[in-house]
Every structure is written in structure tokens, then in C-alpha cells.
CSV table of C-alpha atoms in Angstrom, one decimal:
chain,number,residue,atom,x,y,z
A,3,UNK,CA,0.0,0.0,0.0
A,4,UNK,CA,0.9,3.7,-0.7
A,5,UNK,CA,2.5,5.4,1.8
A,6,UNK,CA,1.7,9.2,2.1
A,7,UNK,CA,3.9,11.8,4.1
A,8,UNK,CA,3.2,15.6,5.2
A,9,UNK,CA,-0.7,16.4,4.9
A,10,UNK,CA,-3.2,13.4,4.8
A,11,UNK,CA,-5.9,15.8,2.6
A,12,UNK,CA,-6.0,14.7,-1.3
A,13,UNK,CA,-7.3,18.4,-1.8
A,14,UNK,CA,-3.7,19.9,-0.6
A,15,UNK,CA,-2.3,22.3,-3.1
A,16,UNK,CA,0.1,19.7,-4.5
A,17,UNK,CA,0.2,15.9,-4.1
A,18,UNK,CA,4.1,14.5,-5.3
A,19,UNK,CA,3.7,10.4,-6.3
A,20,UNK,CA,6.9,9.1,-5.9
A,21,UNK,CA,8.0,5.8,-7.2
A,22,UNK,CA,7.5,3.6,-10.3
A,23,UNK,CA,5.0,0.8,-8.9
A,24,UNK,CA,1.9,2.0,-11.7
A,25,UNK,CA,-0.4,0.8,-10.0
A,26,UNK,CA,0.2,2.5,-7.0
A,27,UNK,CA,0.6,6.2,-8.8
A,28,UNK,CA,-2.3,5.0,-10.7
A,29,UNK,CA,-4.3,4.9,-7.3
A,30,UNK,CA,-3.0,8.3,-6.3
A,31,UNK,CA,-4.1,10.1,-8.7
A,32,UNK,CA,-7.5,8.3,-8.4
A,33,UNK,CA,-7.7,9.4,-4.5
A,34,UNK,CA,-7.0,13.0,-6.1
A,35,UNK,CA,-9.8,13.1,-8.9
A,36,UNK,CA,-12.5,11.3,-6.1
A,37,UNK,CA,-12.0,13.8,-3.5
A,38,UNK,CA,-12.4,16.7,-6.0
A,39,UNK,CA,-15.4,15.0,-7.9
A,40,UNK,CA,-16.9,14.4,-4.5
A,41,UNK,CA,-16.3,18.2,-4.1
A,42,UNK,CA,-17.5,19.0,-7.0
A,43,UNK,CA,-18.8,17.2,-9.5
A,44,UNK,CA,-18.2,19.2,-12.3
A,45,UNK,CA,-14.1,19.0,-11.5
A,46,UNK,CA,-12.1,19.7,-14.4
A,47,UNK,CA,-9.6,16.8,-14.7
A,48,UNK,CA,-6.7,17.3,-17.0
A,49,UNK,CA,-4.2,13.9,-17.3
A,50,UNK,CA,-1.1,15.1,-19.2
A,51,UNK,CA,2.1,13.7,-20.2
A,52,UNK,CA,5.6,15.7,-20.3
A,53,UNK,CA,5.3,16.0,-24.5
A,54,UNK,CA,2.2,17.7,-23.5
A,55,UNK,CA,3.0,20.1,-21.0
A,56,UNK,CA,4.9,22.7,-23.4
A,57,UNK,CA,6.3,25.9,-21.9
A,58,UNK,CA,3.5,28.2,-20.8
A,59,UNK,CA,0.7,25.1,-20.6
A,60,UNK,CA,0.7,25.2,-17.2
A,61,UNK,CA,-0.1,28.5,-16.6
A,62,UNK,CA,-2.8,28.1,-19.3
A,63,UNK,CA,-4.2,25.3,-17.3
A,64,UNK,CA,-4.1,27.4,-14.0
A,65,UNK,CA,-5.4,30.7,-14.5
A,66,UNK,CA,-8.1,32.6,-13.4
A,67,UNK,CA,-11.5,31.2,-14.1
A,68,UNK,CA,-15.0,33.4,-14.4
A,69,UNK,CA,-16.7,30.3,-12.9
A,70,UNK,CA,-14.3,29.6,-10.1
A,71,UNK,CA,-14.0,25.7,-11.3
A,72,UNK,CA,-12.0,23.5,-9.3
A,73,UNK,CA,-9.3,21.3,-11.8
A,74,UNK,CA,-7.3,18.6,-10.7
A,75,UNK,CA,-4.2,19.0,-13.3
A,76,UNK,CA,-2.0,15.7,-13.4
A,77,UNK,CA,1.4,15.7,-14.7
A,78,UNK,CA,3.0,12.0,-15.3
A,79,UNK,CA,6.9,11.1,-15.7
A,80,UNK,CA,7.3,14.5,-14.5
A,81,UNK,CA,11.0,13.7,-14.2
A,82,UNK,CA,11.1,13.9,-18.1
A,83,UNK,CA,9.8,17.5,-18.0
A,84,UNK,CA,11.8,20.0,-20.3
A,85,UNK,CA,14.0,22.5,-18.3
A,86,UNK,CA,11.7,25.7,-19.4
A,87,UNK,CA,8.4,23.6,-18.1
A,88,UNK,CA,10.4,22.5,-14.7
A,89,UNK,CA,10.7,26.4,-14.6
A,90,UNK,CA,7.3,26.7,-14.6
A,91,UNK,CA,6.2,24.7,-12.5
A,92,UNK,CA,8.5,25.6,-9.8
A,93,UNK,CA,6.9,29.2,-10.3
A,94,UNK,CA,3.9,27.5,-10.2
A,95,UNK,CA,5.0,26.0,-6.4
A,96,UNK,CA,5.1,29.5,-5.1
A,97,UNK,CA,1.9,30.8,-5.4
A,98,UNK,CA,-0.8,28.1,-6.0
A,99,UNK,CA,-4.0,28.6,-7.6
A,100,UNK,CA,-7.2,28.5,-5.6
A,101,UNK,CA,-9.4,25.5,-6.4
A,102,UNK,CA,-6.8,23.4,-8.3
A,103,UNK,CA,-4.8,20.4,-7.1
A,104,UNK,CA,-1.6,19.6,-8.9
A,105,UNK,CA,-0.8,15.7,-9.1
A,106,UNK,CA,3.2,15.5,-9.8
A,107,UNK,CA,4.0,11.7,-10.8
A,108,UNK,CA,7.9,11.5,-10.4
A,109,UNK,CA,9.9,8.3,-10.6
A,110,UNK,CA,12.4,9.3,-7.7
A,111,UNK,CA,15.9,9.1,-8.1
A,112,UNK,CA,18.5,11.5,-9.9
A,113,UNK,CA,16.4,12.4,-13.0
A,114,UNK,CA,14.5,15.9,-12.5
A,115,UNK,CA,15.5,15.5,-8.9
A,116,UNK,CA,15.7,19.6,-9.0
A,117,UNK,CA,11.9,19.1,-9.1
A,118,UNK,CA,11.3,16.9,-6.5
A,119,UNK,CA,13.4,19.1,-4.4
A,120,UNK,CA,11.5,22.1,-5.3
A,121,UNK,CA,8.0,20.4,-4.3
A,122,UNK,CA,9.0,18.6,-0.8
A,123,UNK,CA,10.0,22.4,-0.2
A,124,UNK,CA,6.7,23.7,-1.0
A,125,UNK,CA,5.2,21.5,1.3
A,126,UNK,CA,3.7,18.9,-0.9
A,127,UNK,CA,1.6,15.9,0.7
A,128,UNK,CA,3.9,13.4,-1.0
A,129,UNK,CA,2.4,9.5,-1.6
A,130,UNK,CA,5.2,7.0,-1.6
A,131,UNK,CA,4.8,4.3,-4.6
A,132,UNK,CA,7.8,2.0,-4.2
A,133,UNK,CA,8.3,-1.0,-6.8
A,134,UNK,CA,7.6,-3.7,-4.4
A,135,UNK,CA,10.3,-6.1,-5.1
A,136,UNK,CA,10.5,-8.2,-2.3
A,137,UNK,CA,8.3,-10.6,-0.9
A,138,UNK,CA,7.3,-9.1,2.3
A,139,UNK,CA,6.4,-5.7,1.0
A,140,UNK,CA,4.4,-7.9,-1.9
A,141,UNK,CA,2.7,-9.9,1.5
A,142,UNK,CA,1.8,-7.1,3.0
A,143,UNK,CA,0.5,-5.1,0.4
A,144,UNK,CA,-2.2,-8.0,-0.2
A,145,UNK,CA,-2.3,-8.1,3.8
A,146,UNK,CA,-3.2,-4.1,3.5
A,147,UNK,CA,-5.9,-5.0,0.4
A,148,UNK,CA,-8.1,-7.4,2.4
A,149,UNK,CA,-8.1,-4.7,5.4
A,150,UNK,CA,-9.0,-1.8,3.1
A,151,UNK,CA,-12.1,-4.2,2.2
A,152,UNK,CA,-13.3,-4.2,5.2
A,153,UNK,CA,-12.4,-8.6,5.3
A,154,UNK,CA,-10.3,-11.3,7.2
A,155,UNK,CA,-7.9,-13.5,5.5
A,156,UNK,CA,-5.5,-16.2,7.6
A,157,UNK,CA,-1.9,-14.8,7.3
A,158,UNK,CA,-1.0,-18.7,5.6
A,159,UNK,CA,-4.0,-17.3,2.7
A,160,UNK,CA,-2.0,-14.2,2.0
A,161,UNK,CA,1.4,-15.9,1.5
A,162,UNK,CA,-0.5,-18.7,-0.4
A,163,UNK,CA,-2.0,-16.0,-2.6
A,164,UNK,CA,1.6,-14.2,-3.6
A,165,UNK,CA,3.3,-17.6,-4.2
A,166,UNK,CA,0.3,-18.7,-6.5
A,167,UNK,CA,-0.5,-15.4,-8.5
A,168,UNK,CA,3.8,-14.0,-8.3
A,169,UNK,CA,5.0,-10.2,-8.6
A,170,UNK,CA,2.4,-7.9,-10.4
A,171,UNK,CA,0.6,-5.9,-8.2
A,172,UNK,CA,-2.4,-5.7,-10.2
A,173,UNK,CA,-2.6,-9.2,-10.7
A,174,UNK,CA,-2.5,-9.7,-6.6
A,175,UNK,CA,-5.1,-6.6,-6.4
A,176,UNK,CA,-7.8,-7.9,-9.0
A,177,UNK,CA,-7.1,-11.9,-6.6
A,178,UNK,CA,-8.0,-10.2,-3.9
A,179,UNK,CA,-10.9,-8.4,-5.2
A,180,UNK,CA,-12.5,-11.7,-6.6
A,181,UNK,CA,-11.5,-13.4,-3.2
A,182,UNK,CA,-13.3,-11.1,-1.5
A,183,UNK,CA,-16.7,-10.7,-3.9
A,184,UNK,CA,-16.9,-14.4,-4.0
A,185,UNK,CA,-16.3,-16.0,-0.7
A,186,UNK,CA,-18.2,-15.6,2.8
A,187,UNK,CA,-16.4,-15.2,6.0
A,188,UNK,CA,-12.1,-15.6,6.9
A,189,UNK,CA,-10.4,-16.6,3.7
A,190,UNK,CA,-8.3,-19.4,4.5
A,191,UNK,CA,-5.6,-20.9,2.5
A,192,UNK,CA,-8.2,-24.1,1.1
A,193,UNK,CA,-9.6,-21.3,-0.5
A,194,UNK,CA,-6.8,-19.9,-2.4
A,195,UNK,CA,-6.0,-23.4,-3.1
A,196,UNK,CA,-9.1,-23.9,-4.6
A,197,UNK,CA,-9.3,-20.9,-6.7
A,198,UNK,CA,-5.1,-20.2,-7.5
A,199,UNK,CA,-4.0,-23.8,-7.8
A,200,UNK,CA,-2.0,-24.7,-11.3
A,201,UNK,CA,0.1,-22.2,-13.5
A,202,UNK,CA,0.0,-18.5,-14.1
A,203,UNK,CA,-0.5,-18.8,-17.6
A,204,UNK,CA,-3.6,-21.1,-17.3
A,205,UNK,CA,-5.5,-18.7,-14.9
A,206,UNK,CA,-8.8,-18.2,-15.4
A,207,UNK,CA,-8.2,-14.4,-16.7
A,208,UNK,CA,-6.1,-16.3,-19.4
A,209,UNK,CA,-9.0,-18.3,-20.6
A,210,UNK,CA,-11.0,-15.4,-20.9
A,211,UNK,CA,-8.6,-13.4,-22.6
A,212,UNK,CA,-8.4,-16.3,-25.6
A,213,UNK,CA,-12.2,-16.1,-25.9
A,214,UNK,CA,-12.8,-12.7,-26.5
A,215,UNK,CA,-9.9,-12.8,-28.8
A,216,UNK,CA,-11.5,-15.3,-30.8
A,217,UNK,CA,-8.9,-18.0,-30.0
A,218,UNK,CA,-11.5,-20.8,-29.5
A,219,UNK,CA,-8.7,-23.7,-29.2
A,220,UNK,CA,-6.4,-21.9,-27.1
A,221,UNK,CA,-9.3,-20.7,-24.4
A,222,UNK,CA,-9.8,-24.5,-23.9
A,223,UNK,CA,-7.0,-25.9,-23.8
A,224,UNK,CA,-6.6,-23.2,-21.0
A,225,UNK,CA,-10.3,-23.9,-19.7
A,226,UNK,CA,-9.5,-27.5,-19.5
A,227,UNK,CA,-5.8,-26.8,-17.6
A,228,UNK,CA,-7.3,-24.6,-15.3
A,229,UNK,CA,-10.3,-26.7,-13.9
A,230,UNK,CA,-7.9,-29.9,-13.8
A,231,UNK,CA,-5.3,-27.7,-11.6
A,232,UNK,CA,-8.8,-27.0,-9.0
A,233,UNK,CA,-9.5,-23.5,-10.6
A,234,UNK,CA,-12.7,-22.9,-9.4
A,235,UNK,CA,-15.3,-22.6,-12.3
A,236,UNK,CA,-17.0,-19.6,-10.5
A,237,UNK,CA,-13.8,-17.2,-11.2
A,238,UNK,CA,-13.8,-18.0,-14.5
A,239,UNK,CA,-17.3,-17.6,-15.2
A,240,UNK,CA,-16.2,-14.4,-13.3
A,241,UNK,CA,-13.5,-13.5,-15.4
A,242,UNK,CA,-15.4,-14.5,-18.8
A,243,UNK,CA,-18.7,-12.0,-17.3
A,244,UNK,CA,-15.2,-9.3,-16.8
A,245,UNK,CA,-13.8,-9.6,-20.5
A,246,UNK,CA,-16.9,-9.4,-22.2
A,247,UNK,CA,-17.9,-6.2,-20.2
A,248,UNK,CA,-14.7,-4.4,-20.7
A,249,UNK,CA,-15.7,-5.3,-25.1
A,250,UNK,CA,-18.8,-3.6,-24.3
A,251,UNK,CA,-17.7,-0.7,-21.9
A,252,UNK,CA,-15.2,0.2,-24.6
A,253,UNK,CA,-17.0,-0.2,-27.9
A,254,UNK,CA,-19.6,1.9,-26.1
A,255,UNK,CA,-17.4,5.0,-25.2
A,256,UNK,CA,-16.8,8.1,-27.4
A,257,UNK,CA,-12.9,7.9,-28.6
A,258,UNK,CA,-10.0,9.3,-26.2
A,259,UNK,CA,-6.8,8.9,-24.9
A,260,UNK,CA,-6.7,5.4,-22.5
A,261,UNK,CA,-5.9,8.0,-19.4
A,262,UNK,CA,-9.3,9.7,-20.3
A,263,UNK,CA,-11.2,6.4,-21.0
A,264,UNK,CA,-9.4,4.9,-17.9
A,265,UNK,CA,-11.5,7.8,-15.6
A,266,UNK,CA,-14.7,7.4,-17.5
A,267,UNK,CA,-14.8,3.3,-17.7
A,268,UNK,CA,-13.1,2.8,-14.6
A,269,UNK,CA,-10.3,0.7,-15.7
A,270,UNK,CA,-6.9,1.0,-15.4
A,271,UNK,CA,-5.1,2.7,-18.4
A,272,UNK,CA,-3.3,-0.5,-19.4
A,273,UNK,CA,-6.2,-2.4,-19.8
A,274,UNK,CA,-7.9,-0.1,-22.2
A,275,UNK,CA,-5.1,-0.9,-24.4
A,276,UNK,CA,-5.5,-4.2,-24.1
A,277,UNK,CA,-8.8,-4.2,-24.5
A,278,UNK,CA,-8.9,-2.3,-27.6
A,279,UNK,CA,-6.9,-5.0,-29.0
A,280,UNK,CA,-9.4,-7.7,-28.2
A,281,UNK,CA,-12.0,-5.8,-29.4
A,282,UNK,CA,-11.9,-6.0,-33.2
A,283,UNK,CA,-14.2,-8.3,-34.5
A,284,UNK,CA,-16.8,-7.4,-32.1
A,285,UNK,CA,-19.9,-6.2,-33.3
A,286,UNK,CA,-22.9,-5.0,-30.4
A,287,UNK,CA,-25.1,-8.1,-31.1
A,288,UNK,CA,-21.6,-10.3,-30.7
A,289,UNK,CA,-21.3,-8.7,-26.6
A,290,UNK,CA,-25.3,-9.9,-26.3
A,291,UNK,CA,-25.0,-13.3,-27.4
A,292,UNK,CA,-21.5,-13.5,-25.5
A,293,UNK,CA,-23.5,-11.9,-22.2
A,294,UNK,CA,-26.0,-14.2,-22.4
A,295,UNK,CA,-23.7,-17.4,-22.3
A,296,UNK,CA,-22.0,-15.9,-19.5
A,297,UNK,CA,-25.2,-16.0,-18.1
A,298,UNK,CA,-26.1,-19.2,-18.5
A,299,UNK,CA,-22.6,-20.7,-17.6
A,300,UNK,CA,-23.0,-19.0,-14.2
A,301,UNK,CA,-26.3,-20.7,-13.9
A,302,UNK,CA,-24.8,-24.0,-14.4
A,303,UNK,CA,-21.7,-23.5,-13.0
A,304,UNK,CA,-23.6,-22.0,-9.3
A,305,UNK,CA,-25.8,-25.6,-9.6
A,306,UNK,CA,-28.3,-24.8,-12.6
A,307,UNK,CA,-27.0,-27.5,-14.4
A,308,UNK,CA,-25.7,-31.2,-13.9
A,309,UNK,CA,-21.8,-30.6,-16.0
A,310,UNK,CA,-20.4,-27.0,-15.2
A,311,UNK,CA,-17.7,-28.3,-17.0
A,312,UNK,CA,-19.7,-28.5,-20.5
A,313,UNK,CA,-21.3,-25.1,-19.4
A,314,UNK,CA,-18.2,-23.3,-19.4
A,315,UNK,CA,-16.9,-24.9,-22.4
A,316,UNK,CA,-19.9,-24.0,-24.4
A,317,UNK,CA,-20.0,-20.5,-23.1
A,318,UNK,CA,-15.9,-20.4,-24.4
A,319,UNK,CA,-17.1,-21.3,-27.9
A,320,UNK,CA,-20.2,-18.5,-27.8
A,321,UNK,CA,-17.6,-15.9,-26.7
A,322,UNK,CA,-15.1,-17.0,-29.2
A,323,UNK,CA,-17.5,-17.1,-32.1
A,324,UNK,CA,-19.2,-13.7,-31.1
A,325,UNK,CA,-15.3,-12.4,-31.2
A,326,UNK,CA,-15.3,-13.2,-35.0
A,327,UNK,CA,-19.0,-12.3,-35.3
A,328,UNK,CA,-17.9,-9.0,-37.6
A,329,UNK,CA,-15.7,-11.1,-39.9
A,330,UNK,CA,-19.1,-12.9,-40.4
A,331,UNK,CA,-21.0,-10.3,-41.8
């Protein structure tokens, strides 16, 4: 889990990320944008990279306005800033504009360290985002993620969970997260077994990811993997119901960057990349048909029907046929 220094407010002036563990910055600006939208709903967010924050941007961004808006103004890999824009934003870090928060993303270390300098000095509330490399900080972020949702898990659970589902913090947040919506009571480590059991590449996250790509043979032979490893069929019938609804959450939206979409859709950035890539091929009435046999595989697989295993496969094939359902017509 983050940790923050100086003040605890995600309103303050000027929140400094610090570290190069994505998902964690990712987070912080997150905080950022939901305190302001829960301030104001109309908050002006503006999510920009360093080629986009030219000389003279920022003081665009943060003048004067006749409505009195409150903005939320996030600047990423600010450690790649040009000298002239460093100079403005150190100008900036002197006399702060009512009603805006600046979000600095900064990698830490030597690079643009001038900056980082500059906005510890002007008192920034500063969110620590190390890259959790070793096991313990990885065991007690989960740890941190089953408190935060309000749950119990047996300290054997949480190790279980790291050694089953390895390094990437978004892999361990999204476990927990499906731990948590499917299971009553203390997680224990049966349960992890049950659901985490078998190899990385034949979770059930990979299965879906082969059916909405269309890849009917290769989401099997992961299907197949993953239930004889004890993957429970309920996660992916989960994770099936989660890839078809990113297809239709993103075919829905209006065009934009994957920062902007990200906000709107509630994903992470990374995935609307990668969801744009599974997307082509898919036509509206292919995320219906493809909704509907997630449907009815959940029905079999939560004791609707006498083989989940046969319900799941046949939902694999829908999904993997409405994937190729605009090559059809």
C-alpha cells in the first residue's frame, strides 16, 4: 500500500507520487480526482504527459476562471519535463491557484530530482509508490488490500495468494478483489488453493482473454488446464462476465486517450489498451449473445446444471464465435 507523508488531505495544493510501482501512482491520482469529484462534481480533470506540458501550458491550465471551477491537473513522468516547463512549474510551487490540485508523478531518483526538491520544499503531501520487489512488502500489500475491504484473511492465505498469482501488483489486487466478492467469511488458504492452484499462464483471466480474442482452441485448452489444476469454475465464469464487459464498456465510449477512457470506464489505463486490441471483431449483437452465455454458464456453474464443466466450455465457444462475429457479416 501507498504510503503518504506531510498532509493526509487529497485536496492539498500539491500531491508528489513518488515511485515507479503504476499501479500505486495510478491509485494516487485516483484518490486525487474522487476527493475533487466528491467536491465537486463538475471538476475539471486534465491527465497530461511531459510532451504535452509545453512551456507556458501550465499556466494556461491554471489561470483565473470566471466560474471559479476547481481542476485537478496531473502531470506524469514529470521527471522527463523539459527545463523551461520545470521552470514553470517551480513558479507554479510559489503561489498556487485557488481551487486546483496539482498531481506530480515522479519516478524518484537523480532524473528531475531539481523538481522533486523544489515540491518537498513547498510542502507537498507526497504518496510514496515504491516497486515492491520483495516478498514481504508484496505480502503485506495484499495483507493491506483485504483490510482496506473491510475482510479477514488467515496470514498462511496471503502468503499462499503471492506464491500462487507472483510479482504484479495488479494481478494480486484484482485476486483479492475476486476473493473477496466471491467468498463468505475468513479466507483461508483451502480457498486460495481452490481458486489459485495450477500455473500462471492457465489462470482463469487467461481463458477469458483467448475467448474474447477469438482464439476458441487456445481458451480450452486453458479452460481444460485450469479446472484440472482446482480453478474454481466460478472465477472464470467471473472472469469471462469481466472480459466481455470491458468489449462492451469500450466499444460503447466516445474515442479518447486510454488515461481519459481509464476515468470514464473505470479501468486501469493498461487495460484499455488491451482491450482495444481484443476488441476488433466485435460487433454489439456479438457482446449480447456473449453476455447471455455468461449468463447461463454462471447458472450452471452455481448448480443450474448437472456438468459445469460442459457449461463453461460451451460458453468459451459463444464468446469465441461472437469475437469473429464481424468477420461474419
Amino acid at each position: 500500500m501507498a504510503r503518504k507523508t506531510g498532509s493526509d488531505d487529497p485536496l492539498a495544493p500539491l500531491t508528489l507520487a513518488v515511485g515507479q510501482e503504476e499501479l500505486l501512482l495510478d491509485r494516487a491520482v485516483q484518490e486525487v480526482v474522487a476527493a475533487a469529484k466528491a467536491a465537486d462534481a463538475d471538476t475539471d480533470v486534465r491527465d497530461l504527459t511531459p510532451d504535452q506540458l509545453q512551456p507556458g501550458t501550465l499556466a494556461e491550465l491554471t489561470s483565473p476562471s470566471l466560474f471559479a471551477e476547481r481542476k485537478v491537473v496531473v502531470v506524469r513522468n514529470a521527471q522527463d519535463l523539459s527545463a523551461d516547463t520545470v521552470k514553470d512549474v517551480k513558479a507554479y510551487l510559489g503561489a498556487p491557484a485557488e481551487e486546483i490540485t496539482l498531481v506530480l508523478l515522479h519516478a524518484g531518483g537523480a532524473k528531475g530530482k531539481g523538481l522533486l526538491d523544489a515540491a518537498r520544499k513547498a510542502g507537498a503531501r507526497e504518496v510514496a509508490c515504491p516497486k515492491m520487489t520483495k516478498p514481504a512488502d508484496r505480502l503485506a500489500f495484499v495483507r493491506g488490500e483485504f483490510r482496506a475491504a473491510g475482510r479477514s484473511a488467515a496470514p498462511e492465505a496471503c502468503q499462499a495468494l503471492v506464491d500462487a498469482v507472483g510479482s504484479d501488483l495488479r494481478e494480486l489486487a484484482s485476486a483479492v478483489s475476486q476473493l473477496v466478492a466471491d467468498v463468505e467469511g475468513t479466507i483461508d488458504e483451502a480457498v486460495v488453493g481452490r481458486y489459485y492452484t495450477g500455473r500462471a499462464e492457465a489462470s482463469s483471466f487467461t481463458v477469458a482473454d483467448r475467448a474474447v480474442e477469438g482464439r476458441a482452441a487456445e481458451a480450452l485448452e486453458a479452460l481444460r488446464w485450469s479446472l484440472s489444476t482446482g480453478v474454481a469454475p466460478v472465477l472464470i465464469t467471473s472472469a469471462l462476465a469481466q472480459g466481455v464487459r470491458a468489449i462492451g464498456k469500450l466499444s460503447s465510449a466516445r474515442g479518447g486517450r486510454p488515461a481519459d477512457l481509464a476515468r470514464e470506464l473505470g479501468m486501469p489505463p493498461w487495460k484499455i489498451d488491451r482491450v482495444r486490441q481484443q476488441m476488433r471483431g466485435w460487433t454489439p449483437d456479438g457482446v449480447a449473445v456473449a453476455l447471455r452465455a455468461v449468463a447461463e454458464a454462471d447458472a450452471g456453474v452455481k448448480g443450474g446444471g448437472d456438468d459445469p464443466e460442459y457449461a463453461l466450455e460451451k460458453a468459451v465457444v459463444t464468446i469465441a464465435r461472437a469475437a469473429r462475429s464481424r468477420g461474419r457479416a
